[in-house]
mmCIF file of C-alpha atoms in Angstrom:
data_model
loop_
_atom_site.group_PDB
_atom_site.id
_atom_site.type_symbol
_atom_site.label_atom_id
_atom_site.label_comp_id
_atom_site.label_asym_id
_atom_site.label_seq_id
_atom_site.Cartn_x
_atom_site.Cartn_y
_atom_site.Cartn_z
ATOM 1 C CA MET A 1 66.858 19.714 62.879
ATOM 2 C CA THR A 2 63.671 18.675 64.646
ATOM 3 C CA LYS A 3 62.883 15.312 66.099
ATOM 4 C CA GLU A 4 60.113 14.869 63.531
ATOM 5 C CA ASN A 5 62.357 15.061 60.460
ATOM 6 C CA CYS A 6 65.202 12.931 61.813
ATOM 7 C CA ILE A 7 64.890 9.420 60.375
ATOM 8 C CA PHE A 8 68.076 8.150 62.020
ATOM 9 C CA THR A 9 68.348 6.516 65.434
ATOM 10 C CA PRO A 10 71.398 6.186 67.698
ATOM 11 C CA ASP A 11 73.041 2.778 67.988
ATOM 12 C CA VAL A 12 72.115 0.705 71.031
ATOM 13 C CA PRO A 13 74.825 1.375 73.646
ATOM 14 C CA ASN A 14 77.498 -1.296 73.633
ATOM 15 C CA ASP A 15 80.813 -1.458 75.501
ATOM 16 C CA ARG A 16 82.040 -4.755 74.035
ATOM 17 C CA PRO A 17 84.958 -4.438 71.581
ATOM 18 C CA THR A 18 84.812 -5.417 67.937
ATOM 19 C CA ILE A 19 86.126 -8.924 67.316
ATOM 20 C CA VAL A 20 88.288 -8.696 64.206
ATOM 21 C CA ILE A 21 88.459 -11.741 61.918
ATOM 22 C CA GLU A 22 91.624 -11.778 59.844
ATOM 23 C CA ASN A 23 91.374 -12.637 56.171
ATOM 24 C CA LYS A 24 93.365 -15.745 55.289
ATOM 25 C CA GLU A 25 93.726 -17.731 52.100
ATOM 26 C CA ILE A 26 91.493 -20.771 51.716
ATOM 27 C CA THR A 27 93.614 -23.897 52.021
ATOM 28 C CA ASP A 28 90.913 -26.463 52.803
ATOM 29 C CA PHE A 29 88.666 -26.690 49.740
ATOM 30 C CA ALA A 30 86.639 -29.356 47.973
ATOM 31 C CA ALA A 31 87.697 -28.616 44.381
ATOM 32 C CA LYS A 32 88.953 -25.975 41.957
ATOM 33 C CA ILE A 33 87.228 -24.973 38.741
ATOM 34 C CA HIS A 34 89.360 -23.113 36.190
ATOM 35 C CA ALA A 35 88.383 -21.163 33.097
ATOM 36 C CA SER A 36 90.621 -23.554 31.156
ATOM 37 C CA ASP A 37 88.298 -26.402 32.196
ATOM 38 C CA ALA A 38 85.687 -25.128 29.737
ATOM 39 C CA SER A 39 85.105 -27.757 27.061
ATOM 40 C CA PRO A 40 84.911 -26.981 23.324
ATOM 41 C CA GLU A 41 81.144 -27.430 23.653
ATOM 42 C CA ALA A 42 81.021 -24.864 26.481
ATOM 43 C CA LEU A 43 82.987 -22.390 24.352
ATOM 44 C CA ALA A 44 80.658 -22.963 21.399
ATOM 45 C CA ARG A 45 77.664 -22.330 23.637
ATOM 46 C CA GLY A 46 79.420 -19.164 24.778
ATOM 47 C CA LYS A 47 79.664 -17.879 21.211
ATOM 48 C CA ALA A 48 75.960 -18.567 20.745
ATOM 49 C CA PHE A 49 75.182 -16.782 24.026
ATOM 50 C CA ALA A 50 77.112 -13.644 23.028
ATOM 51 C CA ASP A 51 75.316 -13.620 19.672
ATOM 52 C CA GLU A 52 71.893 -14.053 21.293
ATOM 53 C CA ILE A 53 72.459 -11.286 23.846
ATOM 54 C CA THR A 54 73.278 -8.926 20.970
ATOM 55 C CA ALA A 55 70.330 -10.075 18.827
ATOM 56 C CA ARG A 56 67.688 -9.985 21.567
ATOM 57 C CA TYR A 57 68.379 -6.478 22.789
ATOM 58 C CA VAL A 58 65.460 -5.063 24.776
ATOM 59 C CA GLY A 59 66.734 -1.566 25.427
ATOM 60 C CA ASP A 60 68.962 0.888 27.270
ATOM 61 C CA PHE A 61 67.647 2.612 30.385
ATOM 62 C CA GLU A 62 70.016 5.509 31.049
ATOM 63 C CA ARG A 63 69.048 9.138 30.445
ATOM 64 C CA ALA A 64 70.456 9.565 26.948
ATOM 65 C CA GLY A 65 72.566 12.657 26.459
ATOM 66 C CA VAL A 66 72.575 13.433 30.178
ATOM 67 C CA ASP A 67 74.101 10.488 32.023
ATOM 68 C CA GLN A 68 77.868 10.325 31.631
ATOM 69 C CA MET A 69 78.339 7.214 33.829
ATOM 70 C CA VAL A 70 75.841 4.517 34.825
ATOM 71 C CA HIS A 71 76.351 1.250 36.684
ATOM 72 C CA VAL A 72 74.960 -1.669 38.758
ATOM 73 C CA THR A 73 71.538 -2.829 37.601
ATOM 74 C CA THR A 74 68.464 -4.591 38.940
ATOM 75 C CA PHE A 75 65.293 -5.162 36.939
ATOM 76 C CA MET A 76 61.822 -6.667 37.201
ATOM 77 C CA LEU A 77 59.046 -7.289 34.673
ATOM 78 C CA ILE A 78 55.653 -6.709 36.310
ATOM 79 C CA ASP A 79 52.391 -6.704 34.304
ATOM 80 C CA GLY A 80 54.113 -5.748 31.078
ATOM 81 C CA MET A 81 56.201 -2.962 32.635
ATOM 82 C CA ILE A 82 59.980 -3.070 33.061
ATOM 83 C CA TYR A 83 61.415 -1.544 36.234
ATOM 84 C CA MET A 84 65.168 -0.920 36.327
ATOM 85 C CA THR A 85 67.392 0.531 39.049
ATOM 86 C CA TYR A 86 70.966 1.788 38.754
ATOM 87 C CA TYR A 87 73.062 4.787 39.754
ATOM 88 C CA ALA A 88 74.192 7.575 37.450
ATOM 89 C CA ASN A 89 76.704 10.415 37.284
ATOM 90 C CA THR A 90 75.538 13.387 35.220
ATOM 91 C CA THR A 91 78.571 15.549 36.058
ATOM 92 C CA ASN A 92 81.490 13.527 34.676
ATOM 93 C CA THR A 93 82.419 10.046 33.456
ATOM 94 C CA ALA A 94 83.836 8.797 36.765
ATOM 95 C CA GLU A 95 82.292 6.113 38.934
ATOM 96 C CA ASN A 96 82.454 8.513 41.849
ATOM 97 C CA PRO A 97 79.879 8.472 44.662
ATOM 98 C CA LEU A 98 80.397 12.191 45.248
ATOM 99 C CA TYR A 99 78.403 12.845 42.058
ATOM 100 C CA GLN A 100 76.023 9.906 41.849
ATOM 101 C CA THR A 101 72.236 9.638 41.814
ATOM 102 C CA ALA A 102 70.149 6.573 42.700
ATOM 103 C CA ARG A 103 67.660 5.902 39.897
ATOM 104 C CA LEU A 104 64.452 4.030 39.069
ATOM 105 C CA ALA A 105 63.597 3.759 35.359
ATOM 106 C CA ILE A 106 60.218 2.475 34.108
ATOM 107 C CA ARG A 107 58.938 1.633 30.635
ATOM 108 C CA PRO A 108 56.468 -0.703 28.930
ATOM 109 C CA LYS A 109 58.138 -3.866 27.664
ATOM 110 C CA ASP A 110 56.887 -3.183 24.128
ATOM 111 C CA ASN A 111 57.442 0.578 24.000
ATOM 112 C CA PRO A 112 61.042 1.694 24.464
ATOM 113 C CA GLU A 113 60.156 5.306 23.689
ATOM 114 C CA GLN A 114 57.963 5.632 26.778
ATOM 115 C CA LEU A 115 60.783 5.716 29.346
ATOM 116 C CA THR A 116 60.199 7.389 32.707
ATOM 117 C CA ILE A 117 63.218 8.026 34.952
ATOM 118 C CA LEU A 118 62.872 8.913 38.627
ATOM 119 C CA ASP A 119 65.717 10.236 40.748
ATOM 120 C CA ILE A 120 65.575 8.559 44.162
ATOM 121 C CA GLN A 121 68.380 10.450 45.902
ATOM 122 C CA SER A 122 71.484 12.360 44.840
ATOM 123 C CA ALA A 123 74.744 13.297 46.454
ATOM 124 C CA GLY A 124 74.232 16.859 47.639
ATOM 125 C CA ASP A 125 70.661 16.254 48.854
ATOM 126 C CA GLU A 126 69.581 16.468 52.473
ATOM 127 C CA CYS A 127 68.235 13.408 54.272
ATOM 128 C CA GLY A 128 66.769 13.481 57.765
ATOM 129 C CA GLY A 129 68.307 16.890 58.311
ATOM 130 C CA ARG A 130 71.798 15.670 57.379
ATOM 131 C CA PRO A 131 73.867 16.170 54.199
ATOM 132 C CA VAL A 132 74.013 13.329 51.666
ATOM 133 C CA GLU A 133 77.701 13.126 50.828
ATOM 134 C CA MET A 134 77.816 10.018 48.615
ATOM 135 C CA VAL A 135 75.396 7.672 46.825
ATOM 136 C CA TYR A 136 76.156 4.048 45.884
ATOM 137 C CA ASP A 137 74.612 0.787 44.611
ATOM 138 C CA THR A 138 70.862 0.947 44.017
ATOM 139 C CA ILE A 139 68.612 -2.130 43.929
ATOM 140 C CA MET A 140 64.932 -2.959 44.347
ATOM 141 C CA ALA A 141 62.833 -5.664 45.925
ATOM 142 C CA ARG A 142 59.181 -6.629 46.146
ATOM 143 C CA THR A 143 57.060 -8.789 48.424
ATOM 144 C CA ASP A 144 53.658 -10.006 47.243
ATOM 145 C CA GLU A 145 52.258 -6.547 47.920
ATOM 146 C CA ASP A 146 51.965 -3.527 45.628
ATOM 147 C CA PRO A 147 54.978 -1.364 46.320
ATOM 148 C CA LEU A 148 58.455 -1.859 44.987
ATOM 149 C CA MET A 149 61.082 -1.092 47.596
ATOM 150 C CA VAL A 150 64.085 0.789 46.222
ATOM 151 C CA LEU A 151 67.180 0.310 48.400
ATOM 152 C CA TRP A 152 70.567 1.992 48.170
ATOM 153 C CA THR A 153 73.598 3.066 50.194
ATOM 154 C CA ALA A 154 74.411 6.667 51.003
ATOM 155 C CA LYS A 155 77.008 8.339 53.137
ATOM 156 C CA VAL A 156 74.972 10.718 55.258
ATOM 157 C CA GLY A 157 76.486 12.972 57.874
ATOM 158 C CA GLY A 158 79.747 11.014 57.884
ATOM 159 C CA ASN A 159 78.288 7.499 58.281
ATOM 160 C CA TYR A 160 77.291 4.937 55.642
ATOM 161 C CA TYR A 161 73.616 3.895 55.742
ATOM 162 C CA ARG A 162 71.320 1.546 53.893
ATOM 163 C CA LEU A 163 68.264 3.568 52.905
ATOM 164 C CA CYS A 164 64.958 2.567 51.333
ATOM 165 C CA ARG A 165 62.047 4.233 49.565
ATOM 166 C CA PRO A 166 58.796 2.644 48.349
ATOM 167 C CA TYR A 167 57.381 3.139 44.882
ATOM 168 C CA SER A 168 53.649 2.435 44.577
ATOM 169 C CA ILE A 169 52.961 0.603 41.325
ATOM 170 C CA SER A 170 49.212 1.217 41.555
ATOM 171 C CA GLU A 171 49.572 4.941 42.255
ATOM 172 C CA GLY A 172 52.708 5.551 40.224
ATOM 173 C CA LYS A 173 54.487 7.564 42.865
ATOM 174 C CA LEU A 174 57.348 7.466 45.341
ATOM 175 C CA GLY A 175 56.964 7.449 49.112
ATOM 176 C CA GLY A 176 59.310 8.886 51.704
ATOM 177 C CA ILE A 177 62.865 7.830 52.504
ATOM 178 C CA SER A 178 63.544 5.731 55.582
ATOM 179 C CA VAL A 179 66.523 3.908 57.070
ATOM 180 C CA ASN A 180 66.934 0.148 56.884
ATOM 181 C CA ARG A 181 67.412 -1.548 60.242
ATOM 182 C CA LEU A 182 69.638 -4.496 61.174
ATOM 183 C CA LYS A 183 68.780 -6.896 63.990
ATOM 184 C CA VAL A 184 71.526 -9.055 65.506
ATOM 185 C CA GLY A 185 70.290 -11.119 68.445
ATOM 186 C CA ASP A 186 68.368 -8.715 70.673
ATOM 187 C CA VAL A 187 70.091 -5.606 69.293
ATOM 188 C CA THR A 188 68.499 -3.570 66.497
ATOM 189 C CA ASN A 189 70.408 -0.630 65.010
ATOM 190 C CA ASP A 190 70.215 1.450 61.892
ATOM 191 C CA PHE A 191 71.734 -0.549 59.045
ATOM 192 C CA SER A 192 74.930 1.516 59.030
ATOM 193 C CA THR A 193 78.656 1.007 59.354
ATOM 194 C CA THR A 194 78.586 1.724 63.087
ATOM 195 C CA GLY A 195 75.297 -0.115 63.528
ATOM 196 C CA ILE A 196 76.644 -3.334 62.000
ATOM 197 C CA SER A 197 79.899 -3.432 63.934
ATOM 198 C CA SER A 198 78.271 -2.457 67.232
ATOM 199 C CA ALA A 199 75.423 -4.988 66.937
ATOM 200 C CA LEU A 200 77.813 -7.815 66.033
ATOM 201 C CA ALA A 201 80.187 -6.915 68.873
ATOM 202 C CA ALA A 202 77.320 -6.775 71.361
ATOM 203 C CA ASN A 203 76.517 -10.382 70.443
ATOM 204 C CA GLY A 204 80.130 -11.570 70.520
ATOM 205 C CA ILE A 205 80.198 -12.116 66.751
ATOM 206 C CA GLY A 206 83.388 -11.465 64.835
ATOM 207 C CA CYS A 207 83.632 -9.157 61.860
ATOM 208 C CA ARG A 208 86.089 -8.873 59.001
ATOM 209 C CA LYS A 209 87.367 -5.388 58.185
ATOM 210 C CA MET A 210 84.630 -3.115 56.839
ATOM 211 C CA PHE A 211 85.321 -0.078 54.686
ATOM 212 C CA SER A 212 83.589 2.171 52.210
ATOM 213 C CA ASP A 213 79.946 1.527 51.333
ATOM 214 C CA ILE A 214 77.544 -1.184 52.516
ATOM 215 C CA GLY A 215 76.024 -3.405 49.852
ATOM 216 C CA ILE A 216 72.936 -5.590 49.718
ATOM 217 C CA MET A 217 72.745 -8.000 46.783
ATOM 218 C CA GLN A 218 69.756 -7.683 44.471
ATOM 219 C CA LYS A 219 68.638 -11.317 44.169
ATOM 220 C CA PHE A 220 65.967 -12.265 46.713
ATOM 221 C CA THR A 221 64.752 -15.809 47.241
ATOM 222 C CA TYR A 222 62.689 -16.952 50.177
ATOM 223 C CA ARG A 223 62.373 -19.627 52.798
ATOM 224 C CA MET A 224 59.288 -20.367 54.909
ATOM 225 C CA GLU A 225 60.068 -20.232 58.616
ATOM 226 C CA ASN A 226 57.338 -20.747 61.228
ATOM 227 C CA GLY A 227 54.708 -19.993 58.614
ATOM 228 C CA GLU A 228 56.349 -16.717 57.519
ATOM 229 C CA LYS A 229 58.125 -15.893 54.276
ATOM 230 C CA TRP A 230 61.709 -14.731 54.857
ATOM 231 C CA TYR A 231 63.680 -13.274 51.957
ATOM 232 C CA TYR A 232 67.408 -14.041 51.970
ATOM 233 C CA THR A 233 70.306 -12.216 50.358
ATOM 234 C CA GLY A 234 73.918 -11.219 50.962
ATOM 235 C CA ALA A 235 75.310 -8.046 52.521
ATOM 236 C CA TYR A 236 78.864 -6.772 52.451
ATOM 237 C CA SER A 237 81.264 -3.957 53.257
ATOM 238 C CA GLY A 238 84.915 -4.317 52.342
ATOM 239 C CA TYR A 239 86.113 -7.745 53.503
ATOM 240 C CA MET A 240 82.969 -8.390 55.566
ATOM 241 C CA THR A 241 80.335 -10.567 53.857
ATOM 242 C CA MET A 242 77.294 -12.065 55.561
ATOM 243 C CA LEU A 243 73.860 -13.628 55.123
ATOM 244 C CA ILE A 244 70.818 -11.518 56.013
ATOM 245 C CA LYS A 245 67.063 -12.036 55.782
ATOM 246 C CA SER A 246 63.939 -9.876 55.919
ATOM 247 C CA ARG A 247 60.163 -10.073 55.746
ATOM 248 C CA ASP A 248 59.604 -6.535 54.464
ATOM 249 C CA PHE A 249 62.936 -5.268 53.026
ATOM 250 C CA VAL A 250 63.045 -2.606 55.714
ATOM 251 C CA THR A 251 64.240 -4.510 58.792
ATOM 252 C CA TRP A 252 66.891 -7.157 58.223
ATOM 253 C CA GLU A 253 68.214 -9.885 60.493
ATOM 254 C CA TYR A 254 71.779 -11.163 60.591
ATOM 255 C CA VAL A 255 71.918 -14.901 59.830
ATOM 256 C CA SER A 256 75.544 -16.039 59.545
ATOM 257 C CA GLN A 257 78.840 -15.597 57.717
ATOM 258 C CA PRO A 258 81.372 -18.122 56.372
ATOM 259 C CA ASP A 259 83.119 -19.746 59.334
ATOM 260 C CA PHE A 260 86.264 -20.849 57.462
ATOM 261 C CA ASP A 261 89.402 -18.966 56.469
ATOM 262 C CA CYS A 262 88.805 -16.885 53.347
ATOM 263 C CA MET A 263 89.710 -13.614 51.668
ATOM 264 C CA SER A 264 86.166 -12.429 50.948
ATOM 265 C CA HIS A 265 85.823 -8.990 49.393
ATOM 266 C CA TRP A 266 82.673 -7.119 48.300
ATOM 267 C CA GLU A 267 79.715 -8.783 46.591
ATOM 268 C CA ASN A 268 78.391 -12.102 47.885
ATOM 269 C CA THR A 269 75.739 -13.768 45.739
ATOM 270 C CA VAL A 270 73.077 -15.723 47.635
ATOM 271 C CA THR A 271 70.083 -17.896 46.809
ATOM 272 C CA VAL A 272 67.822 -20.344 48.664
ATOM 273 C CA PHE A 273 67.670 -23.744 46.973
ATOM 274 C CA ASP A 274 67.071 -27.325 48.061
ATOM 275 C CA GLY A 275 66.806 -26.375 51.737
ATOM 276 C CA LYS A 276 70.176 -24.611 51.825
ATOM 277 C CA ILE A 277 71.425 -21.061 51.392
ATOM 278 C CA TRP A 278 73.891 -21.091 48.481
ATOM 279 C CA TYR A 279 76.673 -18.539 48.556
ATOM 280 C CA PHE A 280 79.321 -17.359 46.112
ATOM 281 C CA THR A 281 81.604 -14.402 46.719
ATOM 282 C CA ARG A 282 84.547 -12.746 45.069
ATOM 283 C CA GLN A 283 87.770 -12.446 47.036
ATOM 284 C CA GLN A 284 90.660 -10.018 47.256
ATOM 285 C CA PRO A 285 92.450 -9.478 43.930
ATOM 286 C CA GLU A 286 95.599 -11.342 44.958
ATOM 287 C CA THR A 287 93.720 -14.649 44.683
ATOM 288 C CA PRO A 288 92.371 -15.848 41.310
ATOM 289 C CA TYR A 289 89.365 -17.600 42.848
ATOM 290 C CA GLY A 290 85.950 -16.745 44.202
ATOM 291 C CA PHE A 291 84.404 -19.412 46.392
ATOM 292 C CA LEU A 292 81.169 -21.393 46.293
ATOM 293 C CA THR A 293 79.674 -22.809 49.474
ATOM 294 C CA TYR A 294 76.334 -23.169 51.223
ATOM 295 C CA TYR A 295 74.909 -22.581 54.651
ATOM 296 C CA ASP A 296 72.624 -25.207 56.186
ATOM 297 C CA PRO A 297 70.139 -23.344 58.421
ATOM 298 C CA GLU A 298 69.004 -26.547 60.103
ATOM 299 C CA THR A 299 72.469 -27.413 61.405
ATOM 300 C CA ASP A 300 74.013 -23.915 61.415
ATOM 301 C CA THR A 301 76.980 -25.197 59.390
ATOM 302 C CA TRP A 302 78.869 -24.154 56.265
ATOM 303 C CA ALA A 303 80.015 -26.533 53.519
ATOM 304 C CA LYS A 304 83.638 -26.881 52.465
ATOM 305 C CA PRO A 305 84.147 -24.303 49.674
ATOM 306 C CA VAL A 306 84.722 -24.917 45.986
ATOM 307 C CA LEU A 307 87.144 -22.446 44.406
ATOM 308 C CA ILE A 308 86.054 -21.048 41.032
ATOM 309 C CA GLU A 309 88.433 -18.991 38.908
ATOM 310 C CA ASP A 310 87.005 -15.482 38.747
ATOM 311 C CA CYS A 311 88.214 -11.998 37.838
ATOM 312 C CA GLN A 312 86.738 -10.771 41.148
ATOM 313 C CA SER A 313 83.608 -9.196 39.707
ATOM 314 C CA ARG A 314 79.942 -9.513 40.644
ATOM 315 C CA SER A 315 78.176 -12.842 40.050
ATOM 316 C CA ASP A 316 74.591 -14.111 40.179
ATOM 317 C CA PHE A 317 72.659 -17.326 40.821
ATOM 318 C CA ILE A 318 69.588 -18.400 38.871
ATOM 319 C CA ILE A 319 67.313 -21.413 39.337
ATOM 320 C CA TRP A 320 66.134 -22.925 36.053
ATOM 321 C CA GLN A 321 64.127 -26.128 35.607
ATOM 322 C CA ASP A 322 64.835 -27.149 39.206
ATOM 323 C CA LYS A 323 68.598 -26.832 38.867
ATOM 324 C CA LEU A 324 70.940 -24.196 40.239
ATOM 325 C CA TYR A 325 73.304 -22.175 38.056
ATOM 326 C CA LEU A 326 75.929 -19.502 38.643
ATOM 327 C CA PHE A 327 76.744 -16.687 36.218
ATOM 328 C CA TYR A 328 80.172 -15.183 36.861
ATOM 329 C CA ALA A 329 83.179 -13.503 35.189
ATOM 330 C CA PRO A 330 85.869 -16.185 34.733
ATOM 331 C CA ILE A 331 88.525 -14.162 32.874
ATOM 332 C CA ASP A 332 87.566 -10.466 32.778
ATOM 333 C CA ARG A 333 84.454 -8.312 32.545
ATOM 334 C CA GLU A 334 84.110 -9.076 28.853
ATOM 335 C CA HIS A 335 83.626 -12.775 29.605
ATOM 336 C CA ILE A 336 80.681 -14.560 31.211
ATOM 337 C CA GLY A 337 80.749 -18.105 32.537
ATOM 338 C CA LEU A 338 77.872 -20.384 33.506
ATOM 339 C CA VAL A 339 78.390 -23.193 36.026
ATOM 340 C CA ARG A 340 75.777 -25.843 36.723
ATOM 341 C CA ILE A 341 76.057 -26.512 40.427
ATOM 342 C CA ASN A 342 75.877 -30.100 41.564
ATOM 343 C CA THR A 343 73.843 -29.573 44.713
ATOM 344 C CA ASP A 344 74.525 -33.125 45.929
ATOM 345 C CA ASP A 345 78.291 -32.706 45.550
ATOM 346 C CA PRO A 346 79.383 -29.129 44.704
ATOM 347 C CA ALA A 347 82.888 -30.389 43.890
ATOM 348 C CA LYS A 348 81.365 -31.990 40.776
ATOM 349 C CA SER A 349 79.915 -28.724 39.464
ATOM 350 C CA GLU A 350 80.754 -28.062 35.822
ATOM 351 C CA ILE A 351 81.130 -25.227 33.333
ATOM 352 C CA MET A 352 78.228 -25.263 30.886
ATOM 353 C CA MET A 353 79.058 -22.125 28.925
ATOM 354 C CA GLN A 354 81.906 -19.617 28.681
ATOM 355 C CA ALA A 355 81.389 -16.552 26.509
ATOM 356 C CA LYS A 356 83.566 -13.764 25.197
ATOM 357 C CA MET A 357 80.955 -11.023 24.936
ATOM 358 C CA ASP A 358 80.710 -8.581 22.038
ATOM 359 C CA THR A 359 80.821 -5.614 24.415
ATOM 360 C CA SER A 360 81.934 -5.096 27.985
ATOM 361 C CA CYS A 361 79.399 -6.735 30.249
ATOM 362 C CA PHE A 362 79.863 -5.407 33.768
ATOM 363 C CA TYR A 363 77.986 -6.862 36.733
ATOM 364 C CA PRO A 364 75.389 -9.033 34.947
ATOM 365 C CA PHE A 365 72.088 -9.601 36.748
ATOM 366 C CA VAL A 366 69.873 -12.476 35.534
ATOM 367 C CA GLN A 367 66.159 -12.534 36.268
ATOM 368 C CA TYR A 368 62.946 -14.164 35.068
ATOM 369 C CA PHE A 369 61.369 -12.264 32.189
ATOM 370 C CA GLY A 370 57.947 -13.553 31.254
ATOM 371 C CA GLU A 371 58.361 -17.221 30.344
ATOM 372 C CA GLY A 372 62.098 -16.889 29.866
ATOM 373 C CA LEU A 373 65.130 -15.047 31.210
ATOM 374 C CA ALA A 374 66.823 -11.718 30.638
ATOM 375 C CA MET A 375 70.106 -10.176 31.724
ATOM 376 C CA SER A 376 70.796 -6.582 32.657
ATOM 377 C CA TYR A 377 74.340 -5.236 32.653
ATOM 378 C CA THR A 378 76.335 -2.084 32.036
ATOM 379 C CA VAL A 379 78.374 -1.465 28.909
ATOM 380 C CA ALA A 380 81.607 0.370 29.732
ATOM 381 C CA ARG A 381 79.670 2.216 32.471
ATOM 382 C CA GLN A 382 77.937 4.177 29.692
ATOM 383 C CA HIS A 383 74.778 2.152 29.031
ATOM 384 C CA VAL A 384 72.333 0.331 31.275
ATOM 385 C CA ARG A 385 71.306 -2.521 28.990
ATOM 386 C CA LEU A 386 68.744 -5.336 29.026
ATOM 387 C CA ALA A 387 68.644 -8.364 26.716
ATOM 388 C CA GLU A 388 66.703 -11.625 26.633
ATOM 389 C CA PHE A 389 68.172 -15.103 26.163
ATOM 390 C CA SER A 390 67.087 -18.750 26.026
ATOM 391 C CA MET A 391 68.626 -20.637 28.932
ATOM 392 C CA GLU A 392 67.818 -24.073 27.492
ATOM 393 C CA LYS A 393 70.357 -23.528 24.685
ATOM 394 C CA TYR A 394 73.253 -23.432 27.120
ATOM 395 C CA ILE A 395 72.612 -26.202 29.621
ATOM 396 C CA ASP A 396 72.142 -29.440 27.641
#
C-alpha cells in the first residue's frame, strides 16, 4: 500500500480515557404519548393514508430478480429525476453486512422502465488499500451545488468508517471514495469508531457505549451561522447518539448530545425548526418509548423530553405549512403514526394520524416531492418502494 492510495489518516494522539455515560431510564419527562391516545378521527385518517400510499405508488427501485434483500432508503427529486439510495444483498435474503452493497438508483419520475442502478461499494471490495469487510446504511445529501454526496458506513480493515462518494448530476458519473472527518473541539479525526471516541475523550466529553456500525441520519436541514449554511443531522452507534453539522457533507462537527438520563439506541431523527434543533430517538427495547426533545444552540441546553410510545424503529421529521411533524412506528413496523409537535409546549403535541399499513413499511423516509410529499420505505426487506401522499388530508 502506497501513501498515495491510502485515504485513511491516523487518529490524533490522545492519552485521556474515554468517559463512559451509563444508560438510565428517563424518569423526569414532560409528558407521555401512547398509541392508545389516537382518536377515532386519527384512526380514520390512518386508513385513508394507507389507502393513498397504495394508490399513489411511484415505483420500486431494487434490481428485480437479482436483489434478495434491500433496506434503508433515501430519495430526492431533482429536475424530474428520482435519486434513491439503499443497500442490497444479492447473495441471500439476510440483512447481513458481510454481503451488502451500497447503491444509488436513478430514474425519470415519469418513466419507471428507465432505471439505472450504480453500485457504490460492496463488501469484499478494497478501499484505500484495505479490505472492505462490511457495508451498512447508505444515504445521500446535496448542497446547492451540482454533485450529490452518497454517504455510507463500511467496516474497513477492522474499523468502522463513514465514507462518502460524489455523484455528478451534470456529468452523470461517480467520483472517488473518501473518508468523512469528524471535528470535536480542536481535534479532527477520521469519522470512525476509534476517531469518535478518541476525539470526544480528548475534549473531556462523555460517550455512551458504541458498537457495530456508525449511522448518519438522512434528513438534512440547515441553520445560518456567521453567514454560513450549516446542515444538521443526527449520528449514532449503539447507545451513543449525538448532533452533528457540516457545510459540505465531508467534514462534520460534533455539536451536542442529550444531557439527561436516557436509554438511547440507534437512529436519532433531527431537524432544524423555529431556532431549535428538534430531536427524536428510539431507545433500548426494554422501554416502550422513544423520546422527543430539542437542543437550543443559543443557550446550549436541552428541553425536558416527551416520551412517545414507539416500537423502537426509525422515525422522521417533516416541516409542512410552517408546522413540525413526526412520522414514527407506534405499534410495529406495519403501523405509522403522525404527531403534530407543539413547538411552544411539546407536552401538548398530539397524534394526527395512526395507520395500519397494507404492507410492511420499514424505516419510512418522508421528503418533498415536487409540490407535495412522498415516502420511501422497504417492504419486508424485499422492495425499495416510493409512494406519494397528500399531507393536508391528515393534519386538519
